[in-house]
CSV table of C-alpha atoms in Angstrom, one decimal:
chain,number,residue,atom,x,y,z
A,251,ALA,CA,77.9,-61.1,-57.0
A,252,ALA,CA,73.9,-63.0,-56.7
A,253,PRO,CA,73.0,-65.1,-59.4
A,254,VAL,CA,71.5,-63.0,-62.2
A,255,GLY,CA,67.0,-63.9,-62.2
A,256,ARG,CA,64.9,-64.0,-65.0
A,257,GLY,CA,64.6,-61.3,-67.0
A,258,SER,CA,66.9,-59.0,-64.9
A,259,GLU,CA,69.5,-58.3,-66.8
A,260,VAL,CA,67.0,-55.9,-68.8
A,261,ARG,CA,64.9,-54.8,-66.2
A,262,ALA,CA,67.7,-53.7,-64.1
A,263,ALA,CA,68.5,-51.4,-67.2
A,264,LYS,CA,65.0,-50.1,-67.0
A,265,ALA,CA,63.6,-47.2,-69.2
A,266,SER,CA,60.8,-45.2,-67.5
A,267,GLY,CA,58.0,-45.6,-68.8
A,268,GLY,CA,56.6,-47.2,-71.8
A,269,GLY,CA,53.4,-48.8,-72.8
A,270,ARG,CA,52.5,-52.5,-71.7
A,271,GLN,CA,53.5,-54.6,-75.1
A,272,HIS,CA,52.2,-58.3,-76.4
A,273,VAL,CA,53.8,-61.3,-74.4
A,274,LEU,CA,56.6,-62.4,-76.6
A,275,ARG,CA,58.0,-65.7,-76.4
A,276,GLY,CA,61.2,-67.5,-77.9
A,277,LYS,CA,61.8,-66.6,-81.6
A,278,ASP,CA,58.9,-64.5,-81.6
A,279,LEU,CA,59.2,-62.6,-78.7
A,280,THR,CA,63.8,-62.1,-80.3
A,281,LYS,CA,62.7,-61.5,-83.6
A,282,ARG,CA,60.0,-58.5,-82.6
A,283,ILE,CA,63.1,-57.3,-79.8
A,284,THR,CA,64.9,-57.6,-83.0
A,285,GLU,CA,62.4,-54.9,-85.6
A,286,LEU,CA,61.9,-52.9,-83.4
A,287,GLY,CA,65.4,-51.8,-82.9
A,288,ASN,CA,65.7,-51.9,-86.9
A,289,VAL,CA,63.1,-48.7,-86.5
A,290,ARG,CA,64.7,-47.0,-83.6
A,291,ARG,CA,61.7,-48.2,-80.8
A,292,LEU,CA,64.1,-49.0,-77.6
A,293,ASP,CA,61.4,-48.1,-75.5
A,294,LEU,CA,59.3,-50.1,-77.2
A,295,VAL,CA,61.9,-52.5,-76.9
A,296,ILE,CA,62.2,-52.3,-73.1
A,297,ALA,CA,58.4,-52.8,-72.3
A,298,LEU,CA,57.8,-55.6,-74.6
A,299,VAL,CA,61.0,-56.9,-72.4
A,300,GLU,CA,59.5,-55.9,-69.1
A,301,ALA,CA,56.3,-57.6,-69.9
A,302,SER,CA,57.7,-61.1,-71.8
A,303,PRO,CA,60.0,-63.8,-69.9
A,304,ILE,CA,63.1,-64.1,-70.7
A,305,PRO,CA,64.3,-68.0,-71.4
A,306,ASP,CA,65.9,-70.0,-68.5
A,307,THR,CA,67.9,-71.8,-70.1
A,308,PRO,CA,72.0,-69.6,-70.4
A,309,THR,CA,71.1,-70.1,-74.4
A,310,GLY,CA,68.2,-69.0,-74.4
A,311,ARG,CA,68.4,-66.1,-71.9
A,312,ARG,CA,72.1,-64.8,-74.1
A,313,ILE,CA,70.4,-64.9,-77.4
A,314,THR,CA,66.9,-62.6,-76.3
A,315,VAL,CA,68.7,-60.6,-73.9
A,316,GLY,CA,71.9,-59.8,-76.8
A,317,ALA,CA,69.5,-59.2,-78.7
A,318,VAL,CA,68.3,-56.5,-76.3
A,319,ILE,CA,71.8,-54.8,-76.9
A,320,GLY,CA,72.4,-55.1,-80.7
A,321,ALA,CA,68.9,-52.5,-80.5
A,322,CYS,CA,70.8,-50.9,-77.5
A,323,CYS,CA,73.7,-50.3,-80.3
A,324,LYS,CA,71.1,-49.2,-82.8
A,325,CYS,CA,69.6,-46.6,-80.8
A,326,GLY,CA,72.5,-45.0,-79.4
A,327,ASP,CA,72.0,-46.4,-76.4
A,328,LEU,CA,75.6,-47.6,-75.4
A,329,GLU,CA,75.4,-47.0,-71.7
A,330,ARG,CA,72.2,-49.4,-70.8
A,331,ALA,CA,73.7,-52.2,-73.8
A,332,LEU,CA,77.4,-51.9,-71.9
A,333,LYS,CA,75.8,-51.9,-68.6
A,334,LEU,CA,73.4,-55.6,-70.1
A,335,LEU,CA,76.9,-56.9,-71.2
A,336,ARG,CA,78.4,-57.0,-68.1
A,337,GLN,CA,76.0,-58.4,-66.3
A,338,LEU,CA,76.1,-61.4,-68.4
A,339,ASP,CA,79.3,-61.3,-69.2
A,340,GLY,CA,79.9,-60.9,-65.0
A,341,PRO,CA,80.1,-63.6,-61.9
A,342,GLY,CA,77.1,-65.5,-62.0
A,343,GLY,CA,76.5,-64.7,-65.8
A,344,VAL,CA,75.6,-66.7,-68.6
A,345,GLY,CA,78.2,-65.4,-71.0
A,346,ALA,CA,77.9,-62.9,-73.2
A,347,GLY,CA,77.9,-64.3,-77.1
A,348,ALA,CA,80.0,-62.9,-79.8
A,349,PRO,CA,77.6,-61.0,-81.6
A,350,SER,CA,76.4,-59.3,-78.5
A,351,TYR,CA,80.3,-57.6,-78.4
A,352,THR,CA,79.9,-57.0,-82.3
A,353,ALA,CA,77.2,-55.1,-82.1
A,354,LEU,CA,79.0,-52.9,-79.4
A,355,ILE,CA,81.7,-53.5,-81.1
A,356,GLN,CA,80.7,-51.4,-84.4
A,357,ALA,CA,78.2,-49.2,-82.2
A,358,HIS,CA,81.7,-47.0,-80.6
A,359,GLY,CA,83.4,-47.5,-83.7
A,360,ARG,CA,81.4,-45.2,-85.9
A,361,ALA,CA,81.0,-43.1,-82.0
A,362,GLY,CA,84.5,-42.5,-83.0
A,363,ARG,CA,84.7,-43.9,-79.3
A,364,LEU,CA,87.7,-46.6,-80.7
A,365,ARG,CA,89.6,-47.0,-77.3
A,366,GLU,CA,85.9,-48.4,-76.5
A,367,ALA,CA,86.2,-50.7,-78.6
A,368,LEU,CA,89.9,-51.7,-78.0
A,369,LEU,CA,89.0,-52.9,-75.0
A,370,LEU,CA,85.3,-54.8,-75.3
A,371,LEU,CA,87.7,-57.2,-78.1
A,372,GLU,CA,89.8,-57.6,-75.4
A,373,ALA,CA,87.6,-58.9,-72.9
A,374,TRP,CA,86.7,-60.6,-75.0
A,375,GLU,CA,89.2,-62.7,-76.0
A,376,LYS,CA,90.4,-63.1,-72.7
A,377,GLY,CA,87.9,-64.7,-71.6
A,378,ARG,CA,85.5,-64.5,-68.4
A,379,GLY,CA,88.0,-64.8,-65.6
A,380,PRO,CA,87.3,-67.4,-62.7
A,381,ARG,CA,84.9,-70.6,-62.3
A,382,ASP,CA,83.2,-70.1,-59.7
A,383,SER,CA,85.2,-68.0,-57.4
A,384,LYS,CA,85.1,-64.4,-56.3
A,385,ILE,CA,89.6,-64.6,-56.5
A,386,GLY,CA,92.2,-66.0,-58.6
A,387,VAL,CA,95.7,-65.6,-59.6
A,388,GLY,CA,96.6,-65.1,-62.5
A,389,ARG,CA,99.9,-66.8,-64.4
A,390,ASN,CA,102.0,-63.7,-63.3
A,391,GLY,CA,101.4,-64.1,-59.5
A,392,THR,CA,98.3,-61.7,-58.8
A,393,ILE,CA,95.5,-62.1,-57.9
A,394,TYR,CA,92.7,-60.5,-59.4
A,395,VAL,CA,88.7,-60.1,-58.2
A,396,ALA,CA,87.1,-61.5,-61.1
A,397,ALA,CA,84.1,-59.4,-60.5
A,398,ALA,CA,86.7,-56.2,-61.9
A,399,GLY,CA,88.2,-58.0,-64.5
A,400,LYS,CA,91.5,-56.9,-64.3
A,401,TRP,CA,93.4,-60.0,-65.5
A,402,ARG,CA,95.0,-59.8,-69.6
A,403,LYS,CA,95.0,-62.9,-71.8
A,404,LYS,CA,98.8,-64.2,-70.8
A,405,ASP,CA,97.8,-64.2,-66.6
A,406,VAL,CA,94.8,-66.9,-67.6
A,407,PRO,CA,96.2,-70.5,-66.3
A,408,LEU,CA,97.7,-72.6,-69.2
A,409,ARG,CA,94.8,-75.6,-70.8
A,410,ALA,CA,97.5,-77.5,-70.4
A,411,GLU,CA,97.1,-76.8,-66.8
A,412,LYS,CA,93.3,-77.1,-67.6
A,413,TRP,CA,93.0,-73.7,-67.2
A,414,ARG,CA,93.5,-74.1,-63.2
A,415,ASP,CA,95.8,-71.9,-61.4
A,416,GLU,CA,98.3,-72.8,-58.1
A,417,MET,CA,95.4,-71.6,-56.1
A,418,GLY,CA,92.9,-74.4,-57.6
A,419,THR,CA,90.4,-72.0,-58.7
A,420,VAL,CA,89.3,-73.0,-62.2
A,421,TRP,CA,89.4,-70.3,-65.4
A,422,TYR,CA,87.1,-69.8,-68.0
A,423,SER,CA,89.7,-70.7,-71.3
A,424,PRO,CA,90.2,-67.5,-73.2
A,425,ARG,CA,88.5,-66.9,-76.5
A,426,VAL,CA,89.0,-66.4,-80.3
A,427,ALA,CA,87.4,-63.1,-82.1
A,428,PRO,CA,85.7,-64.2,-85.2
A,429,THR,CA,86.4,-62.9,-88.4
A,430,ARG,CA,83.8,-61.3,-88.2
A,431,MET,CA,84.4,-59.4,-84.5
A,432,LEU,CA,87.8,-58.2,-86.2
A,433,LEU,CA,86.5,-57.5,-89.1
A,434,THR,CA,84.5,-54.3,-87.1
A,435,ILE,CA,86.7,-53.3,-84.7
A,436,LEU,CA,88.9,-52.8,-88.6
A,437,ASP,CA,86.5,-50.7,-89.3
A,438,ALA,CA,86.1,-48.9,-86.6
A,439,ALA,CA,89.4,-47.9,-87.1
A,440,ALA,CA,89.4,-47.5,-90.2
A,441,SER,CA,86.8,-45.3,-89.4
A,442,CYS,CA,88.9,-43.5,-86.9
A,443,GLY,CA,91.7,-43.2,-89.7
A,444,ASP,CA,94.0,-45.4,-87.4
A,445,VAL,CA,95.8,-46.7,-89.9
A,446,ARG,CA,98.3,-48.5,-88.3
A,447,ARG,CA,96.0,-50.4,-85.6
A,448,ALA,CA,94.1,-50.5,-89.8
A,449,ARG,CA,96.7,-51.5,-90.6
A,450,TYR,CA,96.9,-54.0,-87.6
A,451,PHE,CA,93.9,-56.1,-88.0
A,452,LYS,CA,94.1,-55.8,-91.9
A,453,ASP,CA,97.2,-58.8,-90.9
A,454,ARG,CA,95.5,-60.8,-88.4
A,455,VAL,CA,92.6,-61.4,-91.0
A,456,LEU,CA,94.8,-62.6,-94.0
A,457,ASN,CA,97.1,-64.7,-92.2
A,458,TRP,CA,94.4,-66.3,-89.7
A,459,GLU,CA,96.1,-65.0,-86.6
A,460,GLY,CA,93.8,-65.2,-83.4
A,461,ARG,CA,90.5,-65.3,-85.0
A,462,VAL,CA,88.8,-68.8,-86.5
A,463,MET,CA,86.9,-69.6,-89.6
A,464,ASP,CA,83.3,-69.0,-88.3
A,465,GLY,CA,81.5,-69.6,-92.1
A,466,ARG,CA,81.2,-65.8,-93.1
A,467,VAL,CA,79.4,-65.5,-96.1
A,468,ALA,CA,80.8,-62.5,-98.0
A,469,PHE,CA,78.9,-59.8,-98.1
A,470,ASP,CA,77.2,-58.1,-101.2
A,471,GLY,CA,79.6,-60.6,-102.6
A,472,VAL,CA,82.9,-58.6,-100.8
A,473,SER,CA,85.6,-61.7,-99.5
A,474,ASP,CA,87.3,-61.7,-95.4
A,475,ALA,CA,90.3,-60.3,-97.4
A,476,GLU,CA,87.9,-57.7,-100.1
A,477,ALA,CA,86.9,-56.5,-96.4
A,478,ALA,CA,90.2,-56.4,-94.5
A,479,TRP,CA,91.9,-54.4,-97.9
A,480,ASN,CA,89.2,-52.1,-97.9
A,481,GLY,CA,89.1,-50.8,-94.6
A,482,VAL,CA,93.3,-50.3,-94.5
A,483,ALA,CA,92.2,-47.8,-97.7
A,484,LYS,CA,88.9,-46.3,-96.3
A,485,ALA,CA,91.9,-45.7,-92.5
A,486,HIS,CA,94.1,-43.7,-94.7
A,487,ALA,CA,91.1,-41.5,-96.1
A,488,LEU,CA,90.9,-40.8,-93.3
A,489,SER,CA,93.5,-40.0,-91.7
A,490,GLU,CA,96.3,-36.8,-92.5
A,491,ASP,CA,97.3,-38.1,-95.3
A,492,PRO,CA,94.2,-39.7,-97.5
A,493,LEU,CA,96.0,-39.5,-100.2
A,494,SER,CA,98.0,-42.1,-99.1
A,495,CYS,CA,95.2,-44.6,-99.9
A,496,LEU,CA,95.5,-44.4,-103.5
A,497,ALA,CA,99.2,-46.9,-102.7
A,498,VAL,CA,96.6,-49.1,-101.3
A,499,LEU,CA,94.9,-50.2,-104.7
A,500,ARG,CA,98.7,-51.0,-105.3
A,501,GLU,CA,99.2,-53.2,-102.4
A,502,MET,CA,95.3,-54.8,-103.3
A,503,GLU,CA,96.7,-55.7,-106.6
A,504,ASP,CA,100.0,-56.5,-105.9
A,505,ALA,CA,98.1,-59.5,-102.3
A,506,ASN,CA,95.5,-60.8,-106.3
A,507,THR,CA,92.9,-59.4,-104.4
A,508,ASN,CA,90.4,-57.2,-106.0
A,509,SER,CA,89.5,-53.4,-105.7
A,510,SER,CA,85.1,-53.1,-104.7
A,511,THR,CA,83.3,-50.5,-104.9
A,512,SER,CA,84.2,-49.4,-101.5
A,513,THR,CA,87.7,-49.0,-102.0
A,514,SER,CA,86.9,-47.2,-105.0
A,515,THR,CA,85.0,-45.1,-103.7
A,516,SER,CA,87.0,-44.3,-101.1
A,517,THR,CA,89.6,-44.1,-102.8
A,518,SER,CA,88.0,-40.9,-105.5
A,519,THR,CA,86.6,-39.7,-101.9
A,520,SER,CA,90.5,-39.2,-101.0
């Protein structure tokens, strides 16, 4: 694919209509995009971005287009958000950030589309594939087209080989899921009543498997451990056996984790 041109990620997904806006730049542009997304005015977001210059730097573009992705998610336009994400993360793109993936995972989870949310997590963790090349060879010997995204994390060449495959193509390294992303996919599973997956991601959070400490501040006084257990309780409450969430309180006590308001709400609702 050809390199993405200035602002073309957003313009390629632009909706027709919408009034012209004042030109904004940098942090002011990102801030305004976020504000309009919060009040569900995606039409004004698109018009604003069309009128304003998208930063040329990789970081600036990643943050600005990421803000548009977040606004799309808040406004329920998941297809547009996915298109922007693929253009950021695909060949010629600057790479999407964890906040963009997390926003899409959350939006799909709230829409009951758990399968798509899981695929987004997989796409984040396996990395962006072959660098500066249309094809690469996975560790299993299979040839993969970069734009197709069909490889898995286990197919990426090893760090010891400097991410270089047998053809000499260098791949992007796999990415580690931040805590917030894991808690978000856990909540997506919980919202769908998927107890098995909720418990799996709870264990990943509590055991530090495949995640990094990203300095997440406890939200409303809820720690990572409490948030993980809250998700498990929610999954049980929304499962075919809602009364099973009562046992989660005992598990939390055994794990020395305080039950929070949301956990109590889940158990009382069941």
